[in-house]
Coordinates of C-alpha atoms in Angstrom, one line a residue:
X1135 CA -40.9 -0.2 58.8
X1136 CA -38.3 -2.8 57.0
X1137 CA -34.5 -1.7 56.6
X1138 CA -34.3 -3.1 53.1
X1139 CA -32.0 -6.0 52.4
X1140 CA -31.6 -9.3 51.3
X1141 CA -33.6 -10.7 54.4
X1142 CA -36.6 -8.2 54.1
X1143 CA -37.2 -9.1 50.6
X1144 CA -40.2 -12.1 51.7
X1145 CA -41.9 -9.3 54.1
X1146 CA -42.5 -7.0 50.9
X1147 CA -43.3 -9.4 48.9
X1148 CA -46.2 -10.2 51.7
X1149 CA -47.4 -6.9 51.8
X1150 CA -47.9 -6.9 47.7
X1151 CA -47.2 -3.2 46.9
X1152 CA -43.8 -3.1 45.8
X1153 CA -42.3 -6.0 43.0
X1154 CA -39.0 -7.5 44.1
X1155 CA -36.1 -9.5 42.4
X1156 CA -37.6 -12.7 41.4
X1157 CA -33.8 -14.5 41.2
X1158 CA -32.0 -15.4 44.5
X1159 CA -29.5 -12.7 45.2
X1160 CA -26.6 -15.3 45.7
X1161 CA -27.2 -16.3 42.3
X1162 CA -25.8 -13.0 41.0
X1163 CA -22.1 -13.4 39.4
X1164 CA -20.7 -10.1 38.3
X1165 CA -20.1 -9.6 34.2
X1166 CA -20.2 -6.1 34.4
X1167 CA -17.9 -3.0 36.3
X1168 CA -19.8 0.1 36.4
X1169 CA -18.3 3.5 36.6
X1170 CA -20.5 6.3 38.4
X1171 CA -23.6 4.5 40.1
X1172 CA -26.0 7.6 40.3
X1173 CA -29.9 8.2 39.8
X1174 CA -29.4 7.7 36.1
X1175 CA -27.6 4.5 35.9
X1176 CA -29.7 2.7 38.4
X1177 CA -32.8 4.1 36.6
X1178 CA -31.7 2.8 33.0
X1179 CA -28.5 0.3 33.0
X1180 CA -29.1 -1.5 35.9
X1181 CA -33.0 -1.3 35.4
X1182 CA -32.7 -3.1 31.8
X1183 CA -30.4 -5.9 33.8
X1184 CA -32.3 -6.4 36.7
X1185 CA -35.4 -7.2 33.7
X1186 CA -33.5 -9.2 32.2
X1187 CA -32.5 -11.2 35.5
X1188 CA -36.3 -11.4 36.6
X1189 CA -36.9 -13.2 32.9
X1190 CA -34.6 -15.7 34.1
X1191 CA -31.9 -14.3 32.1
X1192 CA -28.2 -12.9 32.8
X1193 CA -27.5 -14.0 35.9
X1194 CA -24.1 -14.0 35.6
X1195 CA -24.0 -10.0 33.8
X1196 CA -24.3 -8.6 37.6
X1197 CA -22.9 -5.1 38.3
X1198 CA -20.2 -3.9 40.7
X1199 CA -20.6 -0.4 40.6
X1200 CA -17.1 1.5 41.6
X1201 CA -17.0 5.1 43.0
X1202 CA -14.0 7.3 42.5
X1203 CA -14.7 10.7 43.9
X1204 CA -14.9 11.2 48.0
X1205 CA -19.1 11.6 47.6
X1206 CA -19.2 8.1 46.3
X1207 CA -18.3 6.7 50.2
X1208 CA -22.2 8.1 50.6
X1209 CA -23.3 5.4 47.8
X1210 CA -21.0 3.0 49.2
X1211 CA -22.7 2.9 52.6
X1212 CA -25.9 3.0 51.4
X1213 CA -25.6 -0.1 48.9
X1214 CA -23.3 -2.5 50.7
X1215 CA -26.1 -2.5 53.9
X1216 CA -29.0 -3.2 51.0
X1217 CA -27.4 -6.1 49.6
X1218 CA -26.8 -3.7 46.8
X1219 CA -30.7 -3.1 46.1
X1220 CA -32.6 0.1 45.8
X1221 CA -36.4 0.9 45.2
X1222 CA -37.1 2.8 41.8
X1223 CA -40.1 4.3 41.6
X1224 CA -41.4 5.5 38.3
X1225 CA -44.5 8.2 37.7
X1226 CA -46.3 8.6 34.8
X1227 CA -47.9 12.3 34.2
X1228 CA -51.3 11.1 35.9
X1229 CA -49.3 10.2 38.8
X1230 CA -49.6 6.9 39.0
X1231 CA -46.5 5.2 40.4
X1232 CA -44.6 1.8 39.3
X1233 CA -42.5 0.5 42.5
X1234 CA -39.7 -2.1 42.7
X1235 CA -36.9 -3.2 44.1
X1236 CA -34.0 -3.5 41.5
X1237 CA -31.2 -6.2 42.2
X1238 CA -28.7 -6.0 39.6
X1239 CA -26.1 -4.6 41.9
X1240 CA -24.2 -7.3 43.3
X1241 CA -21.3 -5.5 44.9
X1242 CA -20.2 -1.7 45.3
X1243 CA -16.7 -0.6 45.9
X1244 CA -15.2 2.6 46.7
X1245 CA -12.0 2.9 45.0
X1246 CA -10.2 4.9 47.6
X1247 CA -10.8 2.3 49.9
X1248 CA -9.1 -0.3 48.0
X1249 CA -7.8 0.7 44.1
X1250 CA -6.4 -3.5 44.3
X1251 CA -9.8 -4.6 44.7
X1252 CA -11.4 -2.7 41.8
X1253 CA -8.6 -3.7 39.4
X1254 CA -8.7 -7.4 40.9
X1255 CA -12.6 -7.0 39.8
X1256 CA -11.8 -5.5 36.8
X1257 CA -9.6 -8.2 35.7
X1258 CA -11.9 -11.0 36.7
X1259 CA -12.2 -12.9 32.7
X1260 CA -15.7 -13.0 34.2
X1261 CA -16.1 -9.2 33.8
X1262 CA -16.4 -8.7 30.3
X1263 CA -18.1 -5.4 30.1
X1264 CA -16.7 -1.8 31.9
X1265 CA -19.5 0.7 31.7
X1266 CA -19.6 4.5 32.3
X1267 CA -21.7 6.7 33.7
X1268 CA -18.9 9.7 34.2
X1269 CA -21.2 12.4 33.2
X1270 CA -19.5 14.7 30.1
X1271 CA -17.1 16.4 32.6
X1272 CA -15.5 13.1 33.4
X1273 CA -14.1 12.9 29.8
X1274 CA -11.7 15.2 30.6
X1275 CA -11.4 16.6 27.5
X1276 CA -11.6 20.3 26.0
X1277 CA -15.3 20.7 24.3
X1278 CA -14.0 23.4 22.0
X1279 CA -10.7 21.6 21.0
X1280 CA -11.8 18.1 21.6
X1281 CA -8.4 18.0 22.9
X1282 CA -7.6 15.8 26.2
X1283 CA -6.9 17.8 29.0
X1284 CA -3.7 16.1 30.3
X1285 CA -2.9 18.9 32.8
X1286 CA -5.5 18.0 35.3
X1287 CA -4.8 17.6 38.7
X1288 CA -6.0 13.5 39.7
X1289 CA -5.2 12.7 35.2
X1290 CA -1.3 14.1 36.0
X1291 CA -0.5 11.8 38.9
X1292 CA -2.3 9.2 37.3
X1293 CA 0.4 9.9 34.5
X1294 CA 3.5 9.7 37.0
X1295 CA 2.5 6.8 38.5
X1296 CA 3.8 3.5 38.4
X1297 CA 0.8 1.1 39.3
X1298 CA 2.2 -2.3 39.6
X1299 CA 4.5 -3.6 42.2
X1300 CA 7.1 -4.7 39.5
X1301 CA 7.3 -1.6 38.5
X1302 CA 7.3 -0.1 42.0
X1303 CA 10.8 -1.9 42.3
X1304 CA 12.0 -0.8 39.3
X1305 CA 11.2 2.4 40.1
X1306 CA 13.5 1.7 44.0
X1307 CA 16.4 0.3 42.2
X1308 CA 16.5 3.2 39.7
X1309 CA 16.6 5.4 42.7
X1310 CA 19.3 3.4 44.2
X1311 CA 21.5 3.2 41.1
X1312 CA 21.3 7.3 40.3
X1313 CA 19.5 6.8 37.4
X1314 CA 16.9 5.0 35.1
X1315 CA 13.9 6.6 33.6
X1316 CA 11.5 5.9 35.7
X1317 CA 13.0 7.5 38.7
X1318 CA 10.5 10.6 38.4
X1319 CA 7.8 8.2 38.8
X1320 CA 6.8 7.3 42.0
X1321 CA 4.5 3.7 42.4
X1322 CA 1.1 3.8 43.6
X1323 CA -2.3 3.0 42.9
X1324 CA -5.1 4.8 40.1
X1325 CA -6.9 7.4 40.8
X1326 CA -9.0 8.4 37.4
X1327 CA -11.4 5.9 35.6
X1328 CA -8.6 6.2 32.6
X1329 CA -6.0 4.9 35.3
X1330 CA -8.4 2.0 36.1
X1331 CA -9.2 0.9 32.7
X1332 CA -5.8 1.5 31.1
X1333 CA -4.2 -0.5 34.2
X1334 CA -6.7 -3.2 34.0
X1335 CA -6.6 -3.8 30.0
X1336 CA -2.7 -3.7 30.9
X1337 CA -3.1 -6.6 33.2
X1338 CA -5.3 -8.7 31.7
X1339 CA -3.1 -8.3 28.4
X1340 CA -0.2 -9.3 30.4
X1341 CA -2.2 -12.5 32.1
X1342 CA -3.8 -13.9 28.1
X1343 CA -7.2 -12.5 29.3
X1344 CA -10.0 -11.5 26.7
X1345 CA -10.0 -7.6 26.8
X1346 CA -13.5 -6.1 27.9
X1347 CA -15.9 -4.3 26.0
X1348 CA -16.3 -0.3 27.3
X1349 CA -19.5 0.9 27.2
X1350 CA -20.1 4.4 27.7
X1351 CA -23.9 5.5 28.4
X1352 CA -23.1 9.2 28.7
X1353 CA -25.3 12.1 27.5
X1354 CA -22.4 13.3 24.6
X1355 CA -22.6 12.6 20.5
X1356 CA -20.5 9.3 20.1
X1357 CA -20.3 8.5 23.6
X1358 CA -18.1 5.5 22.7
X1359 CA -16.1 7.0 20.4
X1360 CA -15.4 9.7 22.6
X1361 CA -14.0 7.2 25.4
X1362 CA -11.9 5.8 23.2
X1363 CA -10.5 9.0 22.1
X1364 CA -9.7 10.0 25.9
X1365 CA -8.7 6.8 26.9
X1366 CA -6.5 6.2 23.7
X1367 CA -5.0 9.4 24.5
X1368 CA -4.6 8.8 28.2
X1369 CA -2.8 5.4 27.3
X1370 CA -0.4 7.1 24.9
X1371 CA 0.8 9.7 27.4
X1372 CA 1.3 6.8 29.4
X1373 CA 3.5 4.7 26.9
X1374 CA 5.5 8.0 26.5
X1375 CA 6.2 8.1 30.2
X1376 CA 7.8 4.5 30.2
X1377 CA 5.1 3.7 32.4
X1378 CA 4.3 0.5 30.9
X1379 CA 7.6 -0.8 30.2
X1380 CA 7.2 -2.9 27.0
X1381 CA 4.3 -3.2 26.7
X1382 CA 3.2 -0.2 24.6
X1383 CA -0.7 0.0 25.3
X1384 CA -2.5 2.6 23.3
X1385 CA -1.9 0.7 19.6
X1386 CA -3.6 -2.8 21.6
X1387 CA -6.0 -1.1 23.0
X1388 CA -7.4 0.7 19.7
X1389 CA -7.2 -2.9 18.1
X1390 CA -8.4 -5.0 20.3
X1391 CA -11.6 -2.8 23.0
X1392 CA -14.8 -2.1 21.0
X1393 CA -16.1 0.9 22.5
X1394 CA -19.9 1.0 21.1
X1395 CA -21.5 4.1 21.4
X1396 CA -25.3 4.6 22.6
X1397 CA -28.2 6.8 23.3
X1398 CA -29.7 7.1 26.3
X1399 CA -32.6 8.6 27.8
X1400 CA -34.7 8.8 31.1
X1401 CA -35.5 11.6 33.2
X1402 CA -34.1 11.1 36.2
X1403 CA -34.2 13.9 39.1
X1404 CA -31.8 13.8 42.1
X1405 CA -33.1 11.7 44.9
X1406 CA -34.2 14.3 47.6
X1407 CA -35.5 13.7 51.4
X1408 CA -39.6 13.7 50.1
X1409 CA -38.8 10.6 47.9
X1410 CA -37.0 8.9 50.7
X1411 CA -40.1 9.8 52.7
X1412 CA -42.5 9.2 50.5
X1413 CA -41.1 5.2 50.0
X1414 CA -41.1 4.7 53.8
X1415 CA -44.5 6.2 54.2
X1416 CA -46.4 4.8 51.3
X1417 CA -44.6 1.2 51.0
X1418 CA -42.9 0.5 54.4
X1419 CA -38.8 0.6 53.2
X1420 CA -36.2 2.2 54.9
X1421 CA -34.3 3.2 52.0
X1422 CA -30.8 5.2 52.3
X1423 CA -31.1 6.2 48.3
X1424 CA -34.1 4.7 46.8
X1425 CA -34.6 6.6 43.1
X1426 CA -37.4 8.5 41.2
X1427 CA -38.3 8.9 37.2
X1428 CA -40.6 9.6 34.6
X1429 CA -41.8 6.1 33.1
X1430 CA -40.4 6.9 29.7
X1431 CA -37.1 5.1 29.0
X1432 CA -34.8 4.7 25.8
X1433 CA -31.7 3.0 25.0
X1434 CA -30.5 2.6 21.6
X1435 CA -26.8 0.3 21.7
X1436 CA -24.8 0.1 18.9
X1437 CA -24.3 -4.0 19.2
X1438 CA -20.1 -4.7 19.3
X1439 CA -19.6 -6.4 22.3
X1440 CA -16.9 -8.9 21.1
X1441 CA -16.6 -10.5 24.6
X1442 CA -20.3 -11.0 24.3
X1443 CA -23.5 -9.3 26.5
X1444 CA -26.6 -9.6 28.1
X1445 CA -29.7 -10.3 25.9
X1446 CA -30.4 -6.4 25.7
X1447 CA -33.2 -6.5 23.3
X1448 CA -34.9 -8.9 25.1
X1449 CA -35.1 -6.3 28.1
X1450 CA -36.8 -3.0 25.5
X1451 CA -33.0 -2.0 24.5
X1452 CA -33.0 -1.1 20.2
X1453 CA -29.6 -2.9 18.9
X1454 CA -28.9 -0.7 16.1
X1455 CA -25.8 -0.5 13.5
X1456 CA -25.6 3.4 13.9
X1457 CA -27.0 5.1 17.3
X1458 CA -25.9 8.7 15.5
X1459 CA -29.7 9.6 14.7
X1460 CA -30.9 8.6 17.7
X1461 CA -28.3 10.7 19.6
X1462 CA -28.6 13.9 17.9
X1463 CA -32.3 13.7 18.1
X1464 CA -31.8 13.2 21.7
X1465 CA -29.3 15.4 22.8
X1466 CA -30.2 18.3 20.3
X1467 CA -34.0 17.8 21.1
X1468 CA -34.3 17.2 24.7
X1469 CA -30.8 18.1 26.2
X1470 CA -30.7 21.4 24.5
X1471 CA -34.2 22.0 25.3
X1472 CA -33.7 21.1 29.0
X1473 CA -30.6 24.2 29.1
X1474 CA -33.9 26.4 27.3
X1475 CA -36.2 25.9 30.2
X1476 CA -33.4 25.4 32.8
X1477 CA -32.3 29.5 32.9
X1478 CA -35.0 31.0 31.8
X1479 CA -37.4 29.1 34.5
X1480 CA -35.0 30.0 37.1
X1481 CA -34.7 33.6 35.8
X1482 CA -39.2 33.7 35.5
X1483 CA -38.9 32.7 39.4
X1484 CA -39.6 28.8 38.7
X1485 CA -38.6 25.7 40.6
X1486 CA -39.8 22.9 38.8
X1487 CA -39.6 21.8 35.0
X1488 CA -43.1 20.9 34.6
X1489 CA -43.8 24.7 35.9
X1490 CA -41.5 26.1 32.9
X1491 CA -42.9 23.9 30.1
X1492 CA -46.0 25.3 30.6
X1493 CA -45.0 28.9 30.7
X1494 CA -47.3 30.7 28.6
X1495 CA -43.9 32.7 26.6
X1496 CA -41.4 29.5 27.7
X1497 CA -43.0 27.2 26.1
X1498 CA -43.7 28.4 22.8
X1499 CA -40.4 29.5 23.0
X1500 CA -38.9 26.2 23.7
X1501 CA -41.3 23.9 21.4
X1502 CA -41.2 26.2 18.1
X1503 CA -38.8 28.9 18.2
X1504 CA -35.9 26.7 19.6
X1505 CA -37.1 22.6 18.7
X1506 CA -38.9 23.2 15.6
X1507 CA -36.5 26.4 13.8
X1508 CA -33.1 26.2 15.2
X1509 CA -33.0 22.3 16.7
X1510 CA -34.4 19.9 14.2
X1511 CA -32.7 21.3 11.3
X1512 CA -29.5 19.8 12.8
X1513 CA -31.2 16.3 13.3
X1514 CA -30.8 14.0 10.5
X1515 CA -33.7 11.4 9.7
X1516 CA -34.3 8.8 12.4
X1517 CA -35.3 5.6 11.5
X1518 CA -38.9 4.7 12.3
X1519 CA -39.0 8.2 14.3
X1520 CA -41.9 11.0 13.3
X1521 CA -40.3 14.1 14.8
X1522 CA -43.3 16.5 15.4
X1523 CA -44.6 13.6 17.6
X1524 CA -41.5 13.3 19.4
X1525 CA -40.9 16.8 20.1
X1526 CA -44.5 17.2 21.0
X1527 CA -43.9 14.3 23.6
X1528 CA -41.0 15.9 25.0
X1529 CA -42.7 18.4 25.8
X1530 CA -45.5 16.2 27.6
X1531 CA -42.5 14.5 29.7
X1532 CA -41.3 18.2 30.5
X1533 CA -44.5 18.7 32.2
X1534 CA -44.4 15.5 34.4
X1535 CA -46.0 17.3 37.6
X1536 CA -45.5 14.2 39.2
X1537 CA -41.3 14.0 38.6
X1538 CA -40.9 17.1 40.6
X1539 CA -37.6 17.5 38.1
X1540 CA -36.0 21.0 39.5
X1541 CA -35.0 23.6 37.0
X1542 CA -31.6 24.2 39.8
X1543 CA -30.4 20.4 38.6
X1544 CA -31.3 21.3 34.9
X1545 CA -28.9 24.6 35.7
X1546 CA -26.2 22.1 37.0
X1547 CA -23.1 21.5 35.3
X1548 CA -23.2 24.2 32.2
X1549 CA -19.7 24.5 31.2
X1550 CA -20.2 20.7 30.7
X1551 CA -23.4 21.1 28.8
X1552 CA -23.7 23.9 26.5
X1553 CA -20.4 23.7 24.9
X1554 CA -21.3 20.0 24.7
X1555 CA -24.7 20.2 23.6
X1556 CA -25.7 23.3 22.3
X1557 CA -22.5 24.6 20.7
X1558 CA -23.1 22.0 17.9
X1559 CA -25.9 23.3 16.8
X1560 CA -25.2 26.9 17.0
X1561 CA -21.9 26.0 14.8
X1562 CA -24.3 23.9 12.3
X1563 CA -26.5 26.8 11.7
X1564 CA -23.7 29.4 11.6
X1565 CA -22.2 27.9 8.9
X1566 CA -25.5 27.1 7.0
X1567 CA -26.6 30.5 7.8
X1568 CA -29.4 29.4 9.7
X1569 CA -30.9 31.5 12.2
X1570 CA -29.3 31.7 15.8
X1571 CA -31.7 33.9 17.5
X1572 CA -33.0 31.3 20.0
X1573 CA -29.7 29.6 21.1
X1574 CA -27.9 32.8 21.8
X1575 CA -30.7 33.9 23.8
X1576 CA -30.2 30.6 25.7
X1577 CA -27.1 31.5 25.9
X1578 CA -27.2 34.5 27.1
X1579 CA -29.9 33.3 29.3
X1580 CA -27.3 31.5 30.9
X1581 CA -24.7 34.5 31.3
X1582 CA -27.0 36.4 33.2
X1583 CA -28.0 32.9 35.2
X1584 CA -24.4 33.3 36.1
X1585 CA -24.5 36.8 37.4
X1586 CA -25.9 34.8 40.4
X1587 CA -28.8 36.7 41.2
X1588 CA -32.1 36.9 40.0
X1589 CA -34.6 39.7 39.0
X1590 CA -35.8 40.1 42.4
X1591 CA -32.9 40.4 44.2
X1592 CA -32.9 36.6 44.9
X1593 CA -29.6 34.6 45.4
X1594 CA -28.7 31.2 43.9
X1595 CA -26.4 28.6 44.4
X1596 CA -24.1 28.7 40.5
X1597 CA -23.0 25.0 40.9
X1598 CA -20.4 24.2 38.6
X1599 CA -16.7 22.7 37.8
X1600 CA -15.8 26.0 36.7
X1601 CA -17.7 28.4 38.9
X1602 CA -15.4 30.7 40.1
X1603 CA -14.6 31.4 36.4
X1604 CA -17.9 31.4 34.6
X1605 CA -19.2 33.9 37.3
X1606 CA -16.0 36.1 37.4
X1607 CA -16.6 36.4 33.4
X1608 CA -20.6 37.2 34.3
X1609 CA -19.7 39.9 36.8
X1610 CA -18.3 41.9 34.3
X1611 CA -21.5 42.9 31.9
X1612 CA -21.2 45.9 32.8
X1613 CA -17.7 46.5 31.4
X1614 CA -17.6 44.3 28.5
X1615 CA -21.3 42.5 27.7
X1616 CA -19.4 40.2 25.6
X1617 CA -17.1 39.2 28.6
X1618 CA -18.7 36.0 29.1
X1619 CA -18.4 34.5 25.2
X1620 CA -14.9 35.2 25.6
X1621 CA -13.7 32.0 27.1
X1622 CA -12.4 30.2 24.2
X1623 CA -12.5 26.7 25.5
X1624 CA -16.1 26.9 26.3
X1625 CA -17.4 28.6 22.9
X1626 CA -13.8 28.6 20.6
X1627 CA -14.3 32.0 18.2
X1628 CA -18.2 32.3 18.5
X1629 CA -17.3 35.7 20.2
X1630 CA -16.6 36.5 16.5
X1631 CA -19.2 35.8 14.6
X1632 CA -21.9 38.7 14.3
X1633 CA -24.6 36.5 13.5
X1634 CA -24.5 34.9 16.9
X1635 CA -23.4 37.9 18.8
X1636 CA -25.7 40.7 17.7
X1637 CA -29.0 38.3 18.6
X1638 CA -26.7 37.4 22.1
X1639 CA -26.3 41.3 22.6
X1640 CA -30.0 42.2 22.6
X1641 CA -30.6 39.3 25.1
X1642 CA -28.4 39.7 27.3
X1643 CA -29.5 43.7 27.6
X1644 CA -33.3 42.8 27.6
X1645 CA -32.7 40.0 29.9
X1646 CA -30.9 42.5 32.4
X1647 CA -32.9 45.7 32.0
X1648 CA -36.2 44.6 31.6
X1649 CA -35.7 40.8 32.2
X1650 CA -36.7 37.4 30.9
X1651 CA -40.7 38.0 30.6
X1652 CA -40.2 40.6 28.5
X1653 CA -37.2 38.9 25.9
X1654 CA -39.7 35.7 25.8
X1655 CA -42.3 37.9 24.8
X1656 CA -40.7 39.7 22.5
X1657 CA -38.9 36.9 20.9
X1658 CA -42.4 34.4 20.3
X1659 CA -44.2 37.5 19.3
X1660 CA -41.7 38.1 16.5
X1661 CA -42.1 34.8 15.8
X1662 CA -45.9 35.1 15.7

């Protein structure tokens, strides 16, 4: 068994099973911060890179990934002892695996540790890119106002907090005097991703330093414009406060950071102890977080990167003036059709995904019913892209036997998701007077996920940033069935429009009197 780092890399190569990084590892100069190094980012982002660096390329776009939240320290341990390397191990739906060890990651750092070190990284003129992987929760923003949510708990220090130690004198001396502005805010260090970029672009404005491009790879229509939206309104809170003295922030930023937007797309299941098993039994690595995915991968990158990039296309990435099409064929095809499968699998006594997109009533239900009526209406034409074909492969990746992709992660997360995802298209047919039958029976599939218990009696975990809520609203069917639509900043008025609530009505009662068989049935025979 080899521990994997930088000194084990000539042993695999030996054995010949498992292709390594074909660039010395000291050779790596950082170009690029990374916010939220998970499965997906080292799958995708740091999969293109490490291509690009085995061609001989980029050597100096290297990746310091940064974790923010107190899981993160579990990411930081298990990088900084592998040199910052991990095995990714992609299947294909024969089975047939693809191992390597990826390199890209030159340095980790956990910001609690040490906030000075990731904004000393950040303002490295080196770094020229800060990328996000967040997921659409770390936005912090209200998905039925769009508004930014300034009231949260880690965003309202950030905004009462001095960050540099000038101003952490300032802030003494006002005390001293009696007075001053700034003598509600007390100095310390970020604690959001908005507080590291904002402070960072601060700093390097103040030092004559090239702002850096941000780059958000997040699964949520105009990804980059949606940053800069947050950020720009993070910022202005910020130049209200005083907090940057002078130096008023939020008009500089929104002139001078590009903030492209992109589409990305790779299935891309939670590590779990069988993988870790499975790449110490099969290739001899002792791995602490090695990563599994399907061999399909997408990234379409809008290409404004005034600081300047790594040769993306040259790595399989589609540099594109307008990533819009791409997006809303992704997220309205596949994300939405992930949330169909994800209840409704769990609610038919499923585990897997590749279980539900087989379901003789699921998957009709999913591929024609939801894709082909309700879904692609809202997608507009995509360049080069024959839709049929691509739903119909969606499908095909769906039932991946060999990704093992678990219905519970698909479940994950859904006051994220839907309002994100799926409310879009339920507004878009609403107003075109399109039918709704299918989403609100997702929907409602989800209420009655959110009762917590399944048909059988059987109990599972409801995990999600709003879980006390979302299952306090599910609890009370009984009472009101309309109790769950109710929440206005997950589904704004929908509770008032008949057209989605009379189709939401019947589901939710056939989905808790004679349960989800029987609505699937019902629904693709209609269709029939």
């Amino acid at each position: 068994m080899t521990a994997l780092n930088a000194s084990a890399l000539p042993d695999i190569t030996a054995r010949g099973e498992v292709a390594v990084p074909q660039y010395p590892l000291d050779q790596r100069a950082i170009g690029i911060v990374h916010f939220g190094v998970g499965g997906f980012h080292r799958a995708h982002q740091a999969m293109f890179l490490d291509r690009l660096m085995n061609a001989g390329r980029d050597r100096d776009w290297a990746i310091c990934g940064v974790g923010l939240l107190p899981g993160d320290a579990r990411m930081r341990d298990a990088l900084t002892a592998q040199d910052g390397m991990y095995t990714l191990v992609t299947k294909n739906p024969e089975g047939v695996r693809d191992p390597r060890v990826v390199g890209s990651i030159a340095k980790y750092l956990f910001a609690p540790d040490d906030p000075e070190a990731v904004l000393a990284q950040m303002t490295d003129p080196a770094v020229r890119i800060v990328s996000l992987t967040v997921t659409e929760g770390g936005y912090n923003y209200n998905p039925s106002t769009g508004e930014f949510q300034y009231e949260t708990e880690a965003v309202a220090a950030d905004l009462s907090t001095r960050f540099d130690a000038a101003g952490a004198a300032d802030v003494g001396r006002a005390g001293e005097d009696g007075g001053g502005a700034n003598t509600a805010h007390g100095a310390g260090h970020p604690r959001t991703m908005f507080g590291f970029v904002v402070e960072a672009l601060r700093r390097r404005r103040e030092a004559g330093t090239e702002p850096f491009t941000v780059m958000s790879c997040d699964n949520v229509r105009g990804n980059g414009d949606l940053a800069r939206r947050m950020i720009l309104a993070y910022a202005r809170r910020r130049d209200e406060n005083g907090l940057h003295g002078q130096e008023l922030m939020a008009d500089w930023i929104e002139q001078h950071v590009a903030f492209p937007n992109c589409m990305v797309d790779r299935i891309t299941p939670a590590t779990v102890p069988e993988d870790i098993e499975m790449i110490s039994a099969d290739y001899g690595i002792d791995d602490a977080w090695p990563v599994v995915a399907e061999d399909f991968v997408q990234w379409v990158l809008e290409d404004e990167f005034p600081a300047g990039r790594p040769a993306y296309e040259e790595a399989g990435v589609q540099m594109v003036e307008d990533v819009e099409p791409y997006e809303l064929m992704k997220l309205r095809l596949l994300n939405c059709s992930h949330q169909s499968i994800a209840y409704f699998g769990l609610l038919l006594g499923l585990t897997y995904a590749d279980e539900a997109a087989v379901d003789e009533h699921l998957a009709p239900f999913t591929r024609t019913l939801y894709m082909d009526v309700e879904g692609t209406p809202t997608v507009p034409e995509v360049p080069g892209i024959d839709l049929t074909a691509y739903k119909d492969e969606l499908m095909a990746r769906f039932a991946n036997e060999a990704i093992k992709d678990t219905l519970t992660r698909l479940a994950a997360e859904s006051s994220d998701r839907i309002p994100t995802w799926m409310m879009p298209v339920i507004r878009e047919n609403l107003e075109a007077g399109r039918s709704v039958t299918a989403t609100a029976a997702i929907v409602a599939s989800w209420a009655r996920y959110a009762e917590g218990t399944g048909e059988n009696g059987e109990e599972w975990p409801v995990v999600d940033r709003l879980h006390d809520r979302v299952m306090a609203a599910a609890a009370k069917h009984d009472e009101d069935p309309l109790a769950f639509l109710r929440d206005e900043e997950l589904f704004g008025d929908l509770v008032e429009h008949e057209a989605f609530t009379e189709p939401y009505l019947h589901a939710l009662e056939v989905l808790r009197t004679d349960g989800a068989r029987a609505l699937l049935k019902e629904l693709v025979g209609t269709a029939a």
